[in-house]
Coordinates of C-alpha atoms in Angstrom, one line a residue:
M653 CA 0.4 0.0 -0.2
Y654 CA 2.8 2.5 0.5
R655 CA 4.6 1.5 -2.4
L656 CA 1.2 2.3 -4.6
S657 CA 0.9 5.7 -2.6
I658 CA 4.6 6.4 -3.5
L659 CA 3.7 5.3 -7.3
F660 CA 0.5 7.6 -7.3
L661 CA 2.4 10.6 -6.0
S662 CA 5.3 10.1 -8.3
I663 CA 2.7 10.0 -11.4
W664 CA 0.7 13.0 -10.0
L665 CA 3.9 15.2 -9.9
Q666 CA 5.4 14.3 -13.1
F667 CA 1.8 15.0 -14.9
F668 CA 1.6 18.2 -12.5
V669 CA 5.6 19.3 -14.0
Y670 CA 4.5 18.2 -17.7
G671 CA 1.4 20.4 -17.6
A672 CA 3.1 23.3 -16.2
A673 CA 5.9 22.9 -18.5
F674 CA 3.9 23.3 -21.3
K675 CA 1.8 26.2 -20.6
P676 CA 1.6 28.5 -24.0
V677 CA 4.0 31.5 -23.9
L678 CA 2.8 34.8 -24.9
N679 CA 6.0 37.0 -26.2
L680 CA 5.5 40.7 -26.1
L681 CA 7.8 43.7 -26.8
A682 CA 6.7 46.6 -24.9
P683 CA 8.1 50.1 -23.6
Q684 CA 9.1 50.4 -19.7
G685 CA 6.3 51.5 -17.5
V686 CA 3.4 50.2 -19.3
L687 CA 2.7 47.1 -17.7
S688 CA 2.2 46.2 -14.2
P689 CA 3.2 42.7 -12.7
K690 CA -0.2 42.5 -10.9
M691 CA -1.9 43.0 -14.3
I692 CA 0.4 40.7 -16.1
S693 CA 0.0 38.1 -13.1
Q694 CA -4.0 38.4 -13.4
F695 CA -3.9 37.7 -17.3
E696 CA -1.8 34.6 -16.7
D697 CA -3.9 33.3 -13.8
E698 CA -7.3 33.8 -16.2
Y699 CA -5.6 32.0 -19.5
H700 CA -3.1 29.5 -17.9
C701 CA -0.4 30.5 -19.7
N702 CA 2.9 32.4 -19.3
V703 CA 4.0 35.9 -20.6
R704 CA 7.5 37.1 -21.3
I705 CA 8.0 40.6 -21.9
E706 CA 11.0 42.4 -23.4
F707 CA 11.3 46.0 -22.5
V708 CA 12.6 49.0 -24.4
G709 CA 14.0 51.7 -22.5
S710 CA 13.1 54.5 -24.9
R711 CA 11.3 55.1 -28.0
Y712 CA 14.6 55.2 -30.4
E713 CA 15.6 51.7 -29.1
Y714 CA 12.8 50.0 -31.1
E715 CA 14.6 50.8 -34.5
S716 CA 17.0 48.3 -34.0
R717 CA 14.7 45.7 -32.6
L718 CA 12.2 46.2 -35.6
R719 CA 15.6 45.7 -37.9
A720 CA 16.0 42.5 -36.1
G721 CA 12.5 41.5 -37.5
L722 CA 9.5 40.6 -35.4
R723 CA 9.3 36.7 -35.3
N724 CA 10.3 36.5 -31.9
Y725 CA 7.0 38.2 -30.9
D726 CA 3.6 37.4 -30.8
A727 CA 2.5 41.5 -29.9
L728 CA 4.0 44.4 -29.3
L729 CA 3.6 47.7 -27.6
A730 CA 4.5 51.1 -29.2
D731 CA 3.9 54.6 -30.4
E732 CA 1.5 55.2 -33.0
R733 CA 3.8 55.9 -35.8
I734 CA 5.7 52.6 -35.4
L735 CA 2.2 50.4 -35.5
Q736 CA 0.9 52.8 -38.6
R737 CA 4.6 51.9 -40.1
L738 CA 4.2 48.3 -39.5
Y739 CA 0.5 48.4 -40.5
L740 CA 1.8 49.4 -44.0
Q741 CA 4.6 46.9 -44.3
R742 CA 1.8 44.2 -43.4
Q743 CA 3.6 43.3 -40.3
L744 CA 0.7 43.5 -38.4
R745 CA -2.7 40.9 -38.0
S746 CA -6.2 42.3 -38.1
L747 CA -7.6 42.4 -34.5
N748 CA -10.9 40.2 -34.1
D749 CA -14.4 42.1 -34.0
D750 CA -14.7 41.1 -30.2
V751 CA -11.2 42.4 -28.9
N752 CA -11.8 46.1 -29.6
F753 CA -15.1 46.4 -28.2
S754 CA -15.4 50.3 -28.5
L755 CA -15.7 49.9 -32.3
N756 CA -19.3 51.3 -32.7
Q757 CA -18.8 53.6 -29.9
I758 CA -19.5 57.2 -30.4
T759 CA -15.6 58.7 -29.6
K760 CA -15.9 61.4 -26.8
Y761 CA -12.4 61.8 -26.2
P762 CA -10.4 63.9 -28.2
L763 CA -7.2 61.6 -27.8
Q764 CA -9.2 58.8 -29.0
V765 CA -9.9 59.9 -32.4
R766 CA -8.5 57.1 -34.4
S767 CA -5.9 58.0 -37.4
R768 CA -6.7 57.5 -41.2
L769 CA -5.0 54.6 -40.7
N770 CA -6.8 53.0 -38.3
L771 CA -10.4 54.2 -38.7
D772 CA -11.8 50.7 -38.5
G773 CA -10.1 50.4 -35.6
R774 CA -9.0 46.6 -36.4
S775 CA -5.0 47.5 -36.8
Y776 CA -4.1 48.2 -33.2
V777 CA -5.7 49.5 -30.0
T778 CA -4.5 52.8 -28.4
L779 CA -4.1 52.7 -24.8
M780 CA -2.8 55.6 -23.3
A781 CA -1.0 59.3 -24.5
D782 CA 2.0 60.4 -24.3
P783 CA 2.2 64.5 -24.7
M784 CA 4.9 66.6 -26.0
G785 CA 6.3 70.0 -23.8
I786 CA 9.2 71.7 -22.5
V787 CA 11.2 70.0 -19.8
F788 CA 13.9 72.6 -17.8
N789 CA 15.9 73.0 -14.7
K790 CA 13.5 74.9 -12.3
R791 CA 16.3 76.0 -10.2
N792 CA 17.3 78.5 -12.7
F793 CA 13.5 79.4 -13.9
N794 CA 12.7 82.7 -12.3
V795 CA 10.0 83.7 -14.7
K796 CA 6.7 83.7 -13.1
Q797 CA 4.2 82.8 -16.2
A798 CA 0.7 81.4 -16.0
L799 CA 0.4 80.0 -19.4
P800 CA 3.3 77.6 -20.9
S801 CA 4.0 78.8 -24.7
W802 CA 6.4 77.6 -27.3
N803 CA 7.6 80.7 -27.2
W804 CA 9.6 80.4 -24.0
L805 CA 12.2 78.7 -26.4
I806 CA 13.0 81.9 -28.3
S807 CA 12.6 84.5 -25.5
P808 CA 16.3 85.2 -24.3
E809 CA 15.8 88.5 -22.9
E810 CA 12.9 87.1 -20.4
F811 CA 15.1 83.4 -20.0
P812 CA 18.4 84.6 -19.8
F813 CA 19.6 81.4 -18.4
W814 CA 18.4 79.4 -21.7
R815 CA 20.4 81.7 -23.8
Q816 CA 22.3 79.3 -26.6
R817 CA 20.8 76.1 -24.0
V818 CA 17.6 74.9 -25.6
F819 CA 17.7 71.6 -26.8
V820 CA 15.1 70.7 -29.8
S821 CA 16.4 67.8 -31.4
N822 CA 19.6 67.8 -34.1
F823 CA 17.4 67.0 -37.0
P824 CA 15.8 70.3 -39.0
K825 CA 12.7 68.9 -39.6
H826 CA 11.8 68.2 -36.6
Q827 CA 12.6 71.6 -35.7
L828 CA 10.3 72.7 -38.7
L829 CA 7.5 71.1 -37.4
I830 CA 7.8 72.5 -33.7
A831 CA 7.7 76.0 -35.5
L832 CA 4.7 75.4 -37.7
L833 CA 3.2 74.5 -34.4
A834 CA 4.4 77.5 -32.6
T835 CA 3.4 79.8 -35.4
G836 CA 0.1 78.0 -36.1
K837 CA 1.1 77.5 -40.0
E838 CA 1.2 74.4 -42.0
I839 CA 2.9 73.0 -45.1
T840 CA 1.6 70.5 -47.7
S841 CA 2.5 68.8 -50.9
S842 CA 1.7 72.0 -52.6
S843 CA 3.5 74.7 -50.7
W844 CA 6.4 76.4 -52.3
F845 CA 7.9 78.3 -49.6
I846 CA 7.9 78.3 -45.5
P847 CA 5.7 80.9 -43.9
E848 CA 7.7 84.1 -43.2
P849 CA 6.7 83.7 -39.6
T850 CA 7.5 80.1 -39.1
I851 CA 11.0 80.9 -40.8
K852 CA 11.5 83.9 -38.2
W853 CA 10.9 81.3 -35.4
L854 CA 13.3 79.0 -36.8
Q855 CA 16.1 81.7 -37.1
N856 CA 15.5 83.1 -33.2
L857 CA 15.6 79.4 -32.1
K858 CA 18.8 78.7 -34.2
L859 CA 20.2 81.6 -31.7
Q860 CA 19.0 80.0 -28.9
S861 CA 19.6 76.3 -29.3
V862 CA 22.8 73.9 -28.8
N863 CA 23.5 70.6 -30.9
V864 CA 23.7 67.6 -28.2
D865 CA 24.7 64.1 -29.7
Y866 CA 25.1 62.4 -26.5
P867 CA 22.4 61.5 -23.8
L868 CA 20.1 64.6 -22.4
E869 CA 20.8 63.6 -18.7
L870 CA 24.2 64.2 -19.2
A871 CA 23.6 67.4 -21.0
F872 CA 21.7 68.8 -18.1
L873 CA 24.0 67.9 -15.8
G874 CA 27.1 69.4 -17.3
N875 CA 25.0 72.6 -17.7
K876 CA 25.6 72.2 -21.4
I877 CA 21.6 72.8 -21.7
E878 CA 19.0 74.2 -19.6
A879 CA 15.6 73.3 -21.5
A880 CA 14.7 70.7 -24.2
V881 CA 11.5 69.6 -26.3
V882 CA 10.5 66.1 -25.3
F883 CA 7.8 63.8 -24.8
R884 CA 6.3 63.5 -21.2
S885 CA 7.7 59.8 -21.0
E886 CA 11.1 61.2 -21.4
Y887 CA 10.9 63.3 -19.1
M888 CA 9.9 60.9 -16.0
R889 CA 13.0 59.2 -17.5
L890 CA 15.4 61.9 -17.3
K891 CA 14.1 63.2 -13.9
K892 CA 15.3 60.0 -12.4
V893 CA 18.7 61.1 -13.4
V894 CA 18.1 64.8 -12.9
P895 CA 15.7 65.5 -10.3
D896 CA 15.5 69.3 -10.4
L897 CA 13.9 68.9 -13.9
K898 CA 10.2 70.2 -14.8
F899 CA 7.9 69.2 -17.5
V900 CA 5.0 71.6 -18.7
V901 CA 2.9 71.4 -21.8
P902 CA 2.0 74.4 -23.9
N903 CA -1.2 75.9 -23.2
K904 CA -2.4 76.6 -26.5
V905 CA -1.4 73.5 -28.6
T906 CA 1.3 70.9 -28.6
Y907 CA 2.0 67.6 -30.3
F908 CA 1.1 64.0 -28.7
D909 CA 2.0 60.5 -29.5
R910 CA -0.1 57.4 -28.5
I911 CA 0.8 54.0 -27.1
G912 CA -1.0 51.1 -28.7
I913 CA -0.6 47.4 -28.7
A914 CA -1.4 44.9 -32.2
V915 CA -0.9 41.4 -33.1
V916 CA 2.5 40.8 -34.8
S917 CA 2.0 38.7 -38.3
D918 CA 4.3 36.2 -37.7
T919 CA 2.9 35.2 -34.2
V920 CA 2.7 31.6 -33.4
Q921 CA 0.2 32.2 -30.4
E922 CA -2.7 34.5 -32.0
T923 CA -5.7 33.3 -29.9
L924 CA -4.0 34.6 -26.8
A925 CA -2.4 37.3 -28.2
Q926 CA -5.9 38.6 -29.5
N927 CA -7.2 38.0 -25.9
F928 CA -4.4 39.6 -24.3
I929 CA -5.1 42.8 -26.0
K930 CA -9.1 42.3 -25.4
F931 CA -7.9 42.0 -21.3
L932 CA -5.9 44.9 -21.8
N933 CA -8.7 46.9 -23.7
S934 CA -11.1 46.5 -20.9
K935 CA -8.5 47.5 -18.2
R936 CA -7.2 50.3 -19.8
D937 CA -8.7 52.5 -17.6
H938 CA -6.4 51.2 -15.0
L939 CA -3.1 50.8 -17.1
I940 CA -1.6 53.9 -15.7
V941 CA 0.7 52.4 -13.2
N942 CA 3.0 55.7 -13.1
D943 CA 3.4 59.0 -14.3
N944 CA 5.0 58.4 -17.5
Y945 CA 1.7 58.4 -19.7
I946 CA -1.3 59.8 -19.4
S947 CA -5.1 58.2 -19.8
Y948 CA -6.1 58.4 -23.3
N949 CA -9.8 59.9 -21.7
V950 CA -8.0 63.2 -20.5
I951 CA -10.0 66.0 -21.4
N952 CA -7.7 69.0 -20.0
Y953 CA -4.1 68.1 -18.9
E954 CA -2.6 70.9 -16.8
G955 CA -4.5 73.9 -18.2
S956 CA -3.8 72.6 -21.9
A957 CA -7.3 71.3 -23.5
T958 CA -6.3 67.9 -25.1
K959 CA -8.7 68.9 -28.5
N960 CA -6.0 71.5 -29.3
W961 CA -3.3 68.6 -29.1
V962 CA -2.1 67.1 -32.6
A963 CA -1.0 63.7 -33.2
Y964 CA 2.8 63.9 -34.2
D965 CA 3.8 62.5 -37.1
D966 CA 7.6 63.0 -38.3
E967 CA 7.5 60.6 -40.8
N968 CA 5.4 62.2 -43.8
P969 CA 7.6 63.5 -46.4
I970 CA 8.2 67.2 -47.1
P971 CA 8.3 68.6 -50.4
R972 CA 11.6 68.7 -51.9
R973 CA 11.9 72.5 -52.3
I974 CA 10.8 73.0 -48.7
E975 CA 13.5 70.5 -47.8
N976 CA 15.9 72.7 -50.0
I977 CA 15.0 75.9 -48.0
L978 CA 15.5 74.3 -44.7
N979 CA 18.8 72.8 -45.4
D980 CA 19.7 76.4 -46.7
L981 CA 18.8 78.0 -43.5
Y982 CA 20.6 75.9 -41.3
K983 CA 24.0 76.5 -43.5
K984 CA 23.9 79.8 -43.0

């Protein structure tokens, strides 16, 4: 009887280990600070699976991961620009109807308006927003202005500590996008010239700005810069190293990114990936586990109305003639 009991226990343990070892595994690629361990554990318990997440430190690290291919992943969380590019490259699978159950709901939040490449909501699901703003060293900030503005970047008289210590990307196109936003102008495929107010704004920015080819944390610590234009998620990363930083969103208008999730076309766990997105979609009101991002249902953020925010897109080509004008401006 004793031997029979030992044999039965041994068989049961083997069955338990065998079953545990062959749980399906969902492989994810995601930015840091998006998914809480508690939520992942809840999904694993409900669907009897294991979730393996590969975290990416910043949005720019995604490029090297994407060049290596997505065959090792079943789903990925990324900013909307990356998801749109992958969708156009046919590297994403369409979502099931029951996954994005808000398809037919009337959108009442400005940040939830779907992009033109995801009008049917089946390419990916947006979960949270990431606004662009100005981060600066608050120790040297003495001007008391109630309403933050993009013109802060080009006002050396009001911000003497910022003189030639402002960083707005090393790419002229990005600076042009900020200048267009600040001056309320736009450029289309039929444009022949950059609007004069925008040119003047760029010229003033050129006098104020400095190029930085190393991490912004070191630039702030070394007093190389006093202010920079970044997304809020980048600010939270910088603040961990430089605690004296403050972040503001310009009052009238700003750019924003959205973080979304999609199913990779090469997935071997499509059903599990679809269920994971459905699970996150049902929990997205509680997804914000830190201050890196803001909820999609925000109407007003620190005095800035989200209805005035513009989805950031630096991948749309600008006319060649405009590009030549921009290059000539920066050669002077």
